[in-house]
């Protein structure tokens, strides 16, 4: 009887395969944990190295320089504003040539007089100027005596003009005013009276249809020392004027 020499296929139980897989997983887990710990340690060392590279002295010096620059700007800001106003005054110049008050009479409750104002106005800017809706006020010390609308006028670049404003004889109520006493003392002791003139109006810069800019102009001329040249007439000037445009 012949023996069967064909090879046999040996089949391992499923239980053996599962045990082998678990053993491989158990061997791989410590390796992965060790690699994770090494990665965390390297990351920590890298962060420490990055922080140590930061130059804190340079950061502090930069912060101090920035603060100093801000403080310097704030310190010079009022000076810059003054320079802007001075530039505006040089471009748009007002000078009080004369102020005359005639028929000047004062009673305990009212003041009567006629005013004549002459202003020299120059335009040294780069655009023509058109003045409109302007009001002129005249004060004796801080007491408002007369207010009047003025006429509109135009002044070209580089021009100079004499602007004349006349306020006809007007009686103003001034109850409990110091004006009568000041007027009497000026006549008796030849003391000058201090007047102040204010010009308040709107200006259009440029008359081109494509570009017009309206600005508010506020001019103060004073103090103007005035003295009697006869029994009822006071005259003073010239005087410089300050201009504020906004």
PDB file of C-alpha atoms in Angstrom:
ATOM      1  CA  UNK A   1       0.000   0.000   0.000  1.00  0.00           C
ATOM      2  CA  UNK A   2       1.455   3.272  -1.112  1.00  0.00           C
ATOM      3  CA  UNK A   3       1.768   6.166   1.255  1.00  0.00           C
ATOM      4  CA  UNK A   4       0.140   9.502   0.394  1.00  0.00           C
ATOM      5  CA  UNK A   5       3.116  11.905   0.129  1.00  0.00           C
ATOM      6  CA  UNK A   6       1.197  15.072  -0.895  1.00  0.00           C
ATOM      7  CA  UNK A   7       1.908  18.092   1.359  1.00  0.00           C
ATOM      8  CA  UNK A   8      -0.525  18.953   4.075  1.00  0.00           C
ATOM      9  CA  UNK A   9      -1.805  22.467   4.768  1.00  0.00           C
ATOM     10  CA  UNK A  10      -1.414  23.220   8.396  1.00  0.00           C
ATOM     11  CA  UNK A  11      -4.069  25.583   9.757  1.00  0.00           C
ATOM     12  CA  UNK A  12      -3.383  27.462  12.960  1.00  0.00           C
ATOM     13  CA  UNK A  13      -6.176  28.211  15.257  1.00  0.00           C
ATOM     14  CA  UNK A  14      -7.741  31.722  15.205  1.00  0.00           C
ATOM     15  CA  UNK A  15      -6.925  32.085  18.863  1.00  0.00           C
ATOM     16  CA  UNK A  16      -3.232  32.060  18.017  1.00  0.00           C
ATOM     17  CA  UNK A  17      -3.612  34.881  15.479  1.00  0.00           C
ATOM     18  CA  UNK A  18      -5.415  37.111  17.941  1.00  0.00           C
ATOM     19  CA  UNK A  19      -2.808  36.586  20.618  1.00  0.00           C
ATOM     20  CA  UNK A  20      -0.024  37.399  18.183  1.00  0.00           C
ATOM     21  CA  UNK A  21      -1.727  40.644  17.140  1.00  0.00           C
ATOM     22  CA  UNK A  22      -2.146  41.747  20.751  1.00  0.00           C
ATOM     23  CA  UNK A  23       1.510  41.053  21.459  1.00  0.00           C
ATOM     24  CA  UNK A  24       2.560  43.224  18.481  1.00  0.00           C
ATOM     25  CA  UNK A  25       0.320  46.059  19.645  1.00  0.00           C
ATOM     26  CA  UNK A  26       1.714  45.837  23.178  1.00  0.00           C
ATOM     27  CA  UNK A  27       5.241  46.067  21.813  1.00  0.00           C
ATOM     28  CA  UNK A  28       4.419  49.115  19.595  1.00  0.00           C
ATOM     29  CA  UNK A  29       2.662  51.142  22.319  1.00  0.00           C
ATOM     30  CA  UNK A  30       5.776  51.892  24.456  1.00  0.00           C
ATOM     31  CA  UNK A  31       7.637  52.960  21.323  1.00  0.00           C
ATOM     32  CA  UNK A  32       4.895  55.495  20.367  1.00  0.00           C
ATOM     33  CA  UNK A  33       4.703  56.854  23.937  1.00  0.00           C
ATOM     34  CA  UNK A  34       8.465  57.312  24.028  1.00  0.00           C
ATOM     35  CA  UNK A  35       8.413  59.195  20.707  1.00  0.00           C
ATOM     36  CA  UNK A  36       5.593  61.492  21.936  1.00  0.00           C
ATOM     37  CA  UNK A  37       7.524  62.326  25.084  1.00  0.00           C
ATOM     38  CA  UNK A  38      10.619  63.088  23.031  1.00  0.00           C
ATOM     39  CA  UNK A  39       8.581  65.365  20.708  1.00  0.00           C
ATOM     40  CA  UNK A  40       7.073  67.307  23.639  1.00  0.00           C
ATOM     41  CA  UNK A  41      10.503  67.734  25.222  1.00  0.00           C
ATOM     42  CA  UNK A  42      11.951  69.033  21.934  1.00  0.00           C
ATOM     43  CA  UNK A  43       9.032  71.443  21.506  1.00  0.00           C
ATOM     44  CA  UNK A  44       9.491  72.767  25.049  1.00  0.00           C
ATOM     45  CA  UNK A  45      13.200  73.278  24.472  1.00  0.00           C
ATOM     46  CA  UNK A  46      12.470  75.053  21.176  1.00  0.00           C
ATOM     47  CA  UNK A  47      10.009  77.450  22.872  1.00  0.00           C
ATOM     48  CA  UNK A  48      12.515  78.199  25.615  1.00  0.00           C
ATOM     49  CA  UNK A  49      15.154  78.925  22.996  1.00  0.00           C
ATOM     50  CA  UNK A  50      12.761  81.245  21.115  1.00  0.00           C
ATOM     51  CA  UNK A  51      11.972  83.228  24.270  1.00  0.00           C
ATOM     52  CA  UNK A  52      15.647  83.493  25.140  1.00  0.00           C
ATOM     53  CA  UNK A  53      16.340  84.986  21.689  1.00  0.00           C
ATOM     54  CA  UNK A  54      13.937  87.928  22.299  1.00  0.00           C
ATOM     55  CA  UNK A  55      15.909  91.094  23.036  1.00  0.00           C
ATOM     56  CA  UNK A  56      13.894  92.623  25.891  1.00  0.00           C
ATOM     57  CA  UNK A  57      16.297  95.575  26.176  1.00  0.00           C
ATOM     58  CA  UNK A  58      15.624  96.547  22.572  1.00  0.00           C
ATOM     59  CA  UNK A  59      11.864  96.243  23.076  1.00  0.00           C
ATOM     60  CA  UNK A  60      12.059  98.474  26.160  1.00  0.00           C
ATOM     61  CA  UNK A  61      14.150 101.091  24.350  1.00  0.00           C
ATOM     62  CA  UNK A  62      11.706 101.100  21.405  1.00  0.00           C
ATOM     63  CA  UNK A  63       8.755 101.599  23.757  1.00  0.00           C
ATOM     64  CA  UNK A  64      10.518 104.490  25.536  1.00  0.00           C
ATOM     65  CA  UNK A  65      11.395 106.115  22.200  1.00  0.00           C
ATOM     66  CA  UNK A  66       7.760 105.834  21.032  1.00  0.00           C
ATOM     67  CA  UNK A  67       6.431 107.385  24.242  1.00  0.00           C
ATOM     68  CA  UNK A  68       8.976 110.214  24.021  1.00  0.00           C
ATOM     69  CA  UNK A  69       7.969 110.934  20.411  1.00  0.00           C
ATOM     70  CA  UNK A  70       4.265 111.090  21.341  1.00  0.00           C
ATOM     71  CA  UNK A  71       4.980 113.463  24.233  1.00  0.00           C
ATOM     72  CA  UNK A  72       7.118 115.635  21.952  1.00  0.00           C
ATOM     73  CA  UNK A  73       4.301 115.888  19.391  1.00  0.00           C
ATOM     74  CA  UNK A  74       1.809 116.904  22.085  1.00  0.00           C
ATOM     75  CA  UNK A  75       4.264 119.474  23.452  1.00  0.00           C
ATOM     76  CA  UNK A  76       4.722 121.129  20.055  1.00  0.00           C
ATOM     77  CA  UNK A  77       1.047 120.920  19.006  1.00  0.00           C
ATOM     78  CA  UNK A  78       0.103 124.365  20.459  1.00  0.00           C
ATOM     79  CA  UNK A  79       3.148 125.844  18.710  1.00  0.00           C
ATOM     80  CA  UNK A  80       2.063 124.296  15.402  1.00  0.00           C
ATOM     81  CA  UNK A  81      -1.436 125.712  15.842  1.00  0.00           C
ATOM     82  CA  UNK A  82       0.053 129.163  16.501  1.00  0.00           C
ATOM     83  CA  UNK A  83       2.189 128.875  13.370  1.00  0.00           C
ATOM     84  CA  UNK A  84      -0.875 127.965  11.292  1.00  0.00           C
ATOM     85  CA  UNK A  85      -2.786 130.987  12.600  1.00  0.00           C
ATOM     86  CA  UNK A  86       0.237 133.223  11.938  1.00  0.00           C
ATOM     87  CA  UNK A  87       0.452 131.931   8.365  1.00  0.00           C
ATOM     88  CA  UNK A  88      -3.240 132.680   7.889  1.00  0.00           C
ATOM     89  CA  UNK A  89      -2.738 136.197   9.241  1.00  0.00           C
ATOM     90  CA  UNK A  90       0.181 136.830   6.895  1.00  0.00           C
ATOM     91  CA  UNK A  91      -1.870 135.650   3.918  1.00  0.00           C
ATOM     92  CA  UNK A  92      -5.032 137.532   4.877  1.00  0.00           C
ATOM     93  CA  UNK A  93      -3.941 140.708   6.612  1.00  0.00           C
ATOM     94  CA  UNK A  94      -6.202 143.189   8.439  1.00  0.00           C
ATOM     95  CA  UNK A  95      -4.916 146.504   9.778  1.00  0.00           C
ATOM     96  CA  UNK A  96      -7.124 149.126  11.420  1.00  0.00           C
ATOM     97  CA  UNK A  97      -6.151 152.391   9.780  1.00  0.00           C
ATOM     98  CA  UNK A  98      -8.451 154.615  11.844  1.00  0.00           C
ATOM     99  CA  UNK A  99     -11.543 154.584  14.023  1.00  0.00           C
ATOM    100  CA  UNK A 100     -13.538 157.810  14.420  1.00  0.00           C
ATOM    101  CA  UNK A 101     -16.568 158.302  16.647  1.00  0.00           C
ATOM    102  CA  UNK A 102     -18.372 161.614  16.201  1.00  0.00           C
ATOM    103  CA  UNK A 103     -21.458 163.139  17.844  1.00  0.00           C
ATOM    104  CA  UNK A 104     -20.501 161.103  20.896  1.00  0.00           C
ATOM    105  CA  UNK A 105     -22.855 161.736  23.804  1.00  0.00           C
ATOM    106  CA  UNK A 106     -23.545 159.649  26.879  1.00  0.00           C
ATOM    107  CA  UNK A 107     -26.368 159.773  29.410  1.00  0.00           C
ATOM    108  CA  UNK A 108     -26.824 157.496  32.433  1.00  0.00           C
ATOM    109  CA  UNK A 109     -28.909 155.044  30.362  1.00  0.00           C
ATOM    110  CA  UNK A 110     -27.894 155.539  26.716  1.00  0.00           C
ATOM    111  CA  UNK A 111     -25.043 156.359  24.366  1.00  0.00           C
ATOM    112  CA  UNK A 112     -25.304 158.187  21.030  1.00  0.00           C
ATOM    113  CA  UNK A 113     -22.681 158.357  18.308  1.00  0.00           C
ATOM    114  CA  UNK A 114     -21.677 157.909  14.703  1.00  0.00           C
ATOM    115  CA  UNK A 115     -18.797 155.563  13.793  1.00  0.00           C
ATOM    116  CA  UNK A 116     -16.459 155.522  10.839  1.00  0.00           C
ATOM    117  CA  UNK A 117     -14.071 152.567  10.450  1.00  0.00           C
ATOM    118  CA  UNK A 118     -11.268 152.297   7.904  1.00  0.00           C
ATOM    119  CA  UNK A 119      -9.519 148.958   7.457  1.00  0.00           C
ATOM    120  CA  UNK A 120      -6.600 148.046   5.220  1.00  0.00           C
ATOM    121  CA  UNK A 121      -7.117 144.483   3.933  1.00  0.00           C
ATOM    122  CA  UNK A 122      -4.518 142.517   1.954  1.00  0.00           C
ATOM    123  CA  UNK A 123      -4.668 139.115   0.280  1.00  0.00           C
ATOM    124  CA  UNK A 124      -1.250 137.433   0.069  1.00  0.00           C
ATOM    125  CA  UNK A 125      -2.688 133.954  -0.389  1.00  0.00           C
ATOM    126  CA  UNK A 126      -3.030 131.814  -3.488  1.00  0.00           C
ATOM    127  CA  UNK A 127      -6.790 132.218  -4.015  1.00  0.00           C
ATOM    128  CA  UNK A 128      -9.149 135.130  -4.375  1.00  0.00           C
ATOM    129  CA  UNK A 129     -11.418 135.947  -1.422  1.00  0.00           C
ATOM    130  CA  UNK A 130     -15.055 136.957  -1.290  1.00  0.00           C
ATOM    131  CA  UNK A 131     -16.347 138.313   2.042  1.00  0.00           C
ATOM    132  CA  UNK A 132     -20.058 138.079   2.745  1.00  0.00           C
ATOM    133  CA  UNK A 133     -22.643 138.287   5.550  1.00  0.00           C
ATOM    134  CA  UNK A 134     -20.196 140.088   7.828  1.00  0.00           C
ATOM    135  CA  UNK A 135     -20.955 141.925  11.072  1.00  0.00           C
ATOM    136  CA  UNK A 136     -18.857 144.607  12.757  1.00  0.00           C
ATOM    137  CA  UNK A 137     -19.057 145.361  16.495  1.00  0.00           C
ATOM    138  CA  UNK A 138     -17.510 148.229  18.458  1.00  0.00           C
ATOM    139  CA  UNK A 139     -16.795 148.049  22.176  1.00  0.00           C
ATOM    140  CA  UNK A 140     -15.701 150.613  24.738  1.00  0.00           C
ATOM    141  CA  UNK A 141     -13.577 148.446  26.977  1.00  0.00           C
ATOM    142  CA  UNK A 142     -15.896 145.402  27.362  1.00  0.00           C
ATOM    143  CA  UNK A 143     -19.141 147.343  26.827  1.00  0.00           C
ATOM    144  CA  UNK A 144     -20.781 146.637  23.467  1.00  0.00           C
ATOM    145  CA  UNK A 145     -21.951 149.904  21.946  1.00  0.00           C
ATOM    146  CA  UNK A 146     -22.659 149.414  18.234  1.00  0.00           C
ATOM    147  CA  UNK A 147     -23.291 146.501  15.869  1.00  0.00           C
ATOM    148  CA  UNK A 148     -23.745 146.834  12.122  1.00  0.00           C
ATOM    149  CA  UNK A 149     -23.837 144.670   9.000  1.00  0.00           C
ATOM    150  CA  UNK A 150     -21.111 145.414   6.480  1.00  0.00           C
ATOM    151  CA  UNK A 151     -21.162 145.226   2.720  1.00  0.00           C
ATOM    152  CA  UNK A 152     -19.832 142.232   0.784  1.00  0.00           C
ATOM    153  CA  UNK A 153     -16.549 142.678  -1.051  1.00  0.00           C
ATOM    154  CA  UNK A 154     -14.112 140.779  -3.271  1.00  0.00           C
ATOM    155  CA  UNK A 155     -10.314 140.894  -3.072  1.00  0.00           C
ATOM    156  CA  UNK A 156      -8.069 139.286  -5.672  1.00  0.00           C
ATOM    157  CA  UNK A 157      -4.741 137.543  -5.006  1.00  0.00           C
ATOM    158  CA  UNK A 158      -2.028 140.108  -4.225  1.00  0.00           C
ATOM    159  CA  UNK A 159      -4.498 143.001  -3.920  1.00  0.00           C
ATOM    160  CA  UNK A 160      -4.739 145.612  -1.161  1.00  0.00           C
ATOM    161  CA  UNK A 161      -7.893 147.548  -0.446  1.00  0.00           C
ATOM    162  CA  UNK A 162      -9.257 150.176   1.905  1.00  0.00           C
ATOM    163  CA  UNK A 163     -12.471 148.889   3.437  1.00  0.00           C
ATOM    164  CA  UNK A 164     -14.678 151.636   4.868  1.00  0.00           C
ATOM    165  CA  UNK A 165     -17.646 151.030   7.174  1.00  0.00           C
ATOM    166  CA  UNK A 166     -19.869 153.867   8.407  1.00  0.00           C
ATOM    167  CA  UNK A 167     -22.432 153.439  11.164  1.00  0.00           C
ATOM    168  CA  UNK A 168     -24.861 156.337  11.097  1.00  0.00           C
ATOM    169  CA  UNK A 169     -25.798 158.198  14.259  1.00  0.00           C
ATOM    170  CA  UNK A 170     -27.325 155.621  16.556  1.00  0.00           C
ATOM    171  CA  UNK A 171     -28.572 155.706  20.130  1.00  0.00           C
ATOM    172  CA  UNK A 172     -27.843 152.583  22.180  1.00  0.00           C
ATOM    173  CA  UNK A 173     -29.419 151.716  25.510  1.00  0.00           C
ATOM    174  CA  UNK A 174     -26.772 151.047  28.190  1.00  0.00           C
ATOM    175  CA  UNK A 175     -28.480 150.970  31.597  1.00  0.00           C
ATOM    176  CA  UNK A 176     -26.149 151.111  34.611  1.00  0.00           C
ATOM    177  CA  UNK A 177     -23.130 151.540  32.346  1.00  0.00           C
ATOM    178  CA  UNK A 178     -19.716 152.962  33.226  1.00  0.00           C
ATOM    179  CA  UNK A 179     -19.568 154.724  29.833  1.00  0.00           C
ATOM    180  CA  UNK A 180     -20.831 158.170  30.991  1.00  0.00           C
ATOM    181  CA  UNK A 181     -18.281 158.256  33.808  1.00  0.00           C
ATOM    182  CA  UNK A 182     -15.452 157.142  31.526  1.00  0.00           C
ATOM    183  CA  UNK A 183     -16.469 159.749  28.976  1.00  0.00           C
ATOM    184  CA  UNK A 184     -16.492 162.529  31.574  1.00  0.00           C
ATOM    185  CA  UNK A 185     -13.083 161.488  32.973  1.00  0.00           C
ATOM    186  CA  UNK A 186     -11.576 161.367  29.499  1.00  0.00           C
ATOM    187  CA  UNK A 187     -12.747 164.891  28.716  1.00  0.00           C
ATOM    188  CA  UNK A 188     -11.716 166.325  32.061  1.00  0.00           C
ATOM    189  CA  UNK A 189      -8.331 164.631  32.502  1.00  0.00           C
ATOM    190  CA  UNK A 190      -7.455 163.976  28.853  1.00  0.00           C
ATOM    191  CA  UNK A 191      -7.302 160.242  29.474  1.00  0.00           C
ATOM    192  CA  UNK A 192      -7.489 157.955  26.437  1.00  0.00           C
ATOM    193  CA  UNK A 193     -10.433 155.587  26.076  1.00  0.00           C
ATOM    194  CA  UNK A 194      -9.762 152.006  25.024  1.00  0.00           C
ATOM    195  CA  UNK A 195     -11.965 150.735  22.211  1.00  0.00           C
ATOM    196  CA  UNK A 196     -12.060 147.359  20.500  1.00  0.00           C
ATOM    197  CA  UNK A 197     -13.396 146.397  17.079  1.00  0.00           C
ATOM    198  CA  UNK A 198     -14.588 142.928  16.036  1.00  0.00           C
ATOM    199  CA  UNK A 199     -15.224 141.750  12.495  1.00  0.00           C
ATOM    200  CA  UNK A 200     -17.142 138.484  12.096  1.00  0.00           C
ATOM    201  CA  UNK A 201     -18.051 137.016   8.735  1.00  0.00           C
ATOM    202  CA  UNK A 202     -17.847 134.294   6.106  1.00  0.00           C
ATOM    203  CA  UNK A 203     -15.290 134.081   3.314  1.00  0.00           C
ATOM    204  CA  UNK A 204     -15.403 132.103   0.088  1.00  0.00           C
ATOM    205  CA  UNK A 205     -11.940 131.096  -1.100  1.00  0.00           C
ATOM    206  CA  UNK A 206     -11.870 130.881  -4.867  1.00  0.00           C
ATOM    207  CA  UNK A 207     -14.674 131.818  -7.234  1.00  0.00           C
ATOM    208  CA  UNK A 208     -14.276 128.875  -9.615  1.00  0.00           C
ATOM    209  CA  UNK A 209     -17.432 126.907 -10.261  1.00  0.00           C
ATOM    210  CA  UNK A 210     -15.485 123.692  -9.652  1.00  0.00           C
ATOM    211  CA  UNK A 211     -14.047 124.646  -6.282  1.00  0.00           C
ATOM    212  CA  UNK A 212     -15.348 126.913  -3.539  1.00  0.00           C
ATOM    213  CA  UNK A 213     -14.539 126.724   0.146  1.00  0.00           C
ATOM    214  CA  UNK A 214     -16.380 128.713   2.797  1.00  0.00           C
ATOM    215  CA  UNK A 215     -14.572 129.566   6.019  1.00  0.00           C
ATOM    216  CA  UNK A 216     -15.505 131.606   9.066  1.00  0.00           C
ATOM    217  CA  UNK A 217     -13.255 134.624   9.686  1.00  0.00           C
ATOM    218  CA  UNK A 218     -13.082 136.357  13.051  1.00  0.00           C
ATOM    219  CA  UNK A 219     -10.962 139.518  13.353  1.00  0.00           C
ATOM    220  CA  UNK A 220     -10.215 141.504  16.525  1.00  0.00           C
ATOM    221  CA  UNK A 221      -8.613 144.956  16.433  1.00  0.00           C
ATOM    222  CA  UNK A 222      -7.682 146.356  19.779  1.00  0.00           C
ATOM    223  CA  UNK A 223      -7.022 147.748  22.128  1.00  0.00           C
ATOM    224  CA  UNK A 224      -7.358 151.051  20.245  1.00  0.00           C
ATOM    225  CA  UNK A 225      -6.560 154.095  22.360  1.00  0.00           C
ATOM    226  CA  UNK A 226      -8.815 157.010  21.386  1.00  0.00           C
ATOM    227  CA  UNK A 227      -8.868 160.604  22.549  1.00  0.00           C
ATOM    228  CA  UNK A 228     -11.143 163.587  22.024  1.00  0.00           C
ATOM    229  CA  UNK A 229     -10.131 165.876  19.189  1.00  0.00           C
ATOM    230  CA  UNK A 230     -13.091 168.172  19.941  1.00  0.00           C
ATOM    231  CA  UNK A 231     -16.059 168.151  22.339  1.00  0.00           C
ATOM    232  CA  UNK A 232     -17.912 165.247  20.690  1.00  0.00           C
ATOM    233  CA  UNK A 233     -15.365 163.490  18.461  1.00  0.00           C
ATOM    234  CA  UNK A 234     -12.963 160.680  19.339  1.00  0.00           C
ATOM    235  CA  UNK A 235     -10.276 159.349  17.056  1.00  0.00           C
ATOM    236  CA  UNK A 236      -7.740 156.509  17.298  1.00  0.00           C
ATOM    237  CA  UNK A 237      -5.544 154.236  15.226  1.00  0.00           C
ATOM    238  CA  UNK A 238      -3.773 152.719  13.488  1.00  0.00           C
ATOM    239  CA  UNK A 239      -3.784 149.323  15.212  1.00  0.00           C
ATOM    240  CA  UNK A 240      -2.909 145.771  14.268  1.00  0.00           C
ATOM    241  CA  UNK A 241      -5.598 143.117  14.108  1.00  0.00           C
ATOM    242  CA  UNK A 242      -5.521 139.400  14.901  1.00  0.00           C
ATOM    243  CA  UNK A 243      -7.314 136.939  12.658  1.00  0.00           C
ATOM    244  CA  UNK A 244      -8.796 133.574  13.482  1.00  0.00           C
ATOM    245  CA  UNK A 245     -10.105 131.427  10.603  1.00  0.00           C
ATOM    246  CA  UNK A 246     -11.876 128.096  11.109  1.00  0.00           C
TER     247      UNK A 246
END
